[in-house]
Amino acid sequence: MATDAMTQARRGRSVEGKPKFAVAFTALFMFILYVPIVVVVLFSFNSKKSLSVFGGFSTRWYQQFFHDEALLSSLRASLLIAFVAMLASIVLGTMLALALERVSSRPARITGTVALIPLVTPEIVTGVAALLFFAGLGMKLSLVTVILAEITFSISYVAVIVRGRLSSMSDEVEEAARDLGCTPFQALRLVTIPTILPALIAAGLLIFALVFDDFVLAFFTTGVDPQPLSVRIYSEIRMTISPAINAVGTCMLLVSVLLISLSLIVPRLLGRKDSSLDLISGG
Amino acid sequence: MSLQVEDALVDATTEKRRSPTRTRLWGVLLAPPAIWMIVFFISSIAIVVMLSFGHVNDVGKAVFGFSLDNYKALADPVYLKVLLRSAMFAIATTVISLVLGYPVAYTIALHGGKYKNALVAFLVIPFFASYLIRMYAWSTLLADEGLVNQLLRDTGLTEGIRFLNTPGAVVAGLVYGSIVFMVLPIYASLERMDTALIEAGKDLYHSPLQTFFAVTVPATRAGMLGGVLLVFLPALGDFVSAQLLGGPSTYMIGNLIQQQFFEGHDQPLGSALTVVLMLALLVFMVFYLRATQRVNRET
Amino acid sequence: MTDQISTPAGTENVTSETPAIQLIGLTKKFGDTTVVNNLTLDIRRGEFFSLLGPSGCGKTTTLRMIAGFSDATQGRILLGGQDVTSVQPHKRNVNTVFQSYALFDHLDIEGNVGFGLKRKGLDKAEVARRVNDMLELVDLQGRKNAKPRELSGGQKQRVALARALVNRPEVLLLDEPLAALDLKLRHRMQVELKEIQREVGITFVFVTHDQDEALTLSDRIAIMNNGVVEQCGTPEDVYERPKTVFAAGFIGTSNLMTGTYSAGAVTVAPGIRIELPGHPELLDGSTASIAIRPEKIWIADFEPDMVRVHGQVAATVYHGATTQYLVNISPEIQLTVVEQNLVRSRHDDRWSDGDSVEIGWKPEHVVVIG
Ligand SMILES: Nc1ncnc2c1ncn2[C@@H]1O[C@H](COP(=O)(O)OP(=O)(O)OP(=O)(O)O)[C@@H](O)[C@H]1O
Ligand SMILES: [Mg+2]
């Protein structure tokens, strides 16, 4: 049954004969990928104030973190920034994606391209630009300016993800809604949006994770107090070496992993296939 | 959908009547995000460009102007060296990411079997940990008294190696920071590739390695190009890796910009540096788009 | 120019005679290509009307213009006597069954079918009642709470049908609704579709490129080619009396011959005159195209009034229920003859290739085209 074996191979896309080297290499790659992360987590539980010798298990750095009002206010600030930026960019990014999928007049196409530029612009450029913009307007740097900058960056992200999802949705579905008595807006509200909702949720979770962790934009646009968590960590890293940073880092890691896992799972729970994994690896 | 707009135009010119498909909705949807992007992105980039021709006045305030002084100042060898270094670092990062990332994408895509999705998720998760934290983790690992040197000393082979403050450490940091953006597009293009191609190639070429270079690599050029873009762009503008893993001797253009805005207080000069960075990326993008067009035409 | 073709019935005197759909000079251009060209067509109330034609001939485009998803470049569309050319899709009393079904993934079957009624603002109980009735009609009452992705192709198709029908539109548009189904299911759905149409009495406009489907289901068929209607008539009309060469060739197979008419017969080849009684409109010396259906040609057991021609068997193809013979009646003319295999079986071939035979047909089965 040679053909059986072949279809089997095709299904799994395993071309017979695994190159052992490639497999070993990938294993090593994955290992190195996780080394720094594991080390951060491990040493966040170190009882010693050392980053190279593990003295024993302790939660002292977490206690220190949870009693450090400055760090806690930074944590709250970061959560707030991520949450507001997520909501705003989901709304604006989805509007952009919907419009761009359907209009293709020249101004619309230009807008579409412009909306993608932030994705291929290094964050430092966006950061500098935002800083000068707010300075030019005479705006005092604060969480508000961070949020505005993060929204700008995230809109493009959301637009790309949502456009990807929309393009795999048949035009006929929206036409069917029109056919059954919907105005264009009702078709959008009652059919298109609910259809892409899992993708929107996944995108929202991704954006939250990205913004929560973001350093560069926040660094350029934040005021003094409270600072986003990543900015606070940056200044602490440069001043001292303290395992308390490991505890903070571990907490941030936890938030990210939680969000990413959710974005992988939620669409599946809703019975749809479009999880963030496809959004990331497909795009 | 584009046709509906054209239809509307045809209609408008041939017969006066309302189009049943025309709606203002898309325009209404487009306006807010478009205005947002124009206000917060385009205009802010424009300010950077304008300020790059400005100067700092007597009371230390940045003002607009029309002079090329900032650009002339950048012609100084001190700056040129940093610009060149940034380019070298970014190129090295891209090449290393490609060489390291390809086998990983290949293994997962073609030999991942039913664990493929899990492996991709496993690969992606670390990249959602804060970039800063990850760089910080490497800096503690590679420190003179860090874990790696500790282990090296325990083996008794060496007295320890100086990692930090070297170009190697900065590039390694950059590779670590964005290699996933190389792996994923290549993975996607391998996924789309017909494995029958490889089977056919095996009959044609002698060794698996020959088959790999003659069949698989060309079939995944689009993915590699995507990866090159996604790795090169952030690497060229990065300053965190050089800050945490390097030092003044390994500074990149991003560090110079950051200095001008946070230490040097010469914002017009910082703006000029930012414009140079954007121009470099523009040049890169032009070549990049040409290359993708060629690949698209060939496939 | 289209306005001269016909003046549509004013809305004030709508009668039961008013066609359900009138297309007047309907034209659709994409850029420079004309996809639907000056189409003028009346579709009667309660009829099962098919648009039949090869791929790319403009069937879907026509349907989309009727539904309002696509703008007509020129011409007008009247529904029940009312000009709807510039009316938005949601205000047209038309519903569509899409080729891809286009079910709403996020709603269950009940939600899908009740969608249009809810839009109309009917109260909950009424919606539920009508959805129930409709699901019963399409035999899906047990799957009310299933999601579309849990259904088979045939079930999805029936949901799509129910979702459109439940609104009791004046007109139901169906774009190749059966194309995605396998042959057996397709035949079953054809029967169901026809039954449902009879039951509800709604005008169906049915797009297909399957001629058998069109012939079995339709009250009338419009044969489309390159954006124009080649012929419009009952299945019998278009099959037995094709008006154009394309119509004759597209529906079933046809033996087409061209020759010069004189004295009640057409000379299709030197020495071969085919009798053509009862065509006073043909002038002596004019060129005439004629067609004879393969099953109308006999190869034995002739009846007395038959025209007979000599020929040679070129090939024999066994089809199970029928056998097809290719018979050369002249070096240039090969006729296809189909014979029902009523008594014989595969092995008792009556003729083998190269045999001389006589074939015959009744004169009234010769159709003049054009
Ligand atoms: N949006 C469009 N833009 C440009 N050309 C189009 C568009 N839609 C259809 N066409 C062209 O119009 C012609 C008719 O298309 P249409 O979909 O009406 O064909 P059809 O008769 O439904 O064919 P099929 O049986 O394959 O569905 C085709 O040649 C097609 O390429
Ligand atoms: Mg069609």
Coordinates of N, CA and C and ligand atoms in Angstrom, one line a residue, chain C residues 60 99 175-176, ligand 2:
Chain C
T60 N -25.2 35.1 -13.5 CA -25.1 35.6 -12.1 C -25.2 37.1 -12.1
Q99 N -25.2 30.9 -4.3 CA -24.5 29.7 -4.7 C -23.7 29.1 -3.5
D175 N -29.2 31.1 -7.4 CA -28.0 31.1 -8.3 C -27.3 29.7 -8.1
E176 N -27.6 28.8 -9.1 CA -27.0 27.5 -9.1 C -27.0 26.9 -7.7
Ligands
MG2 MG -22.6 32.4 -11.9

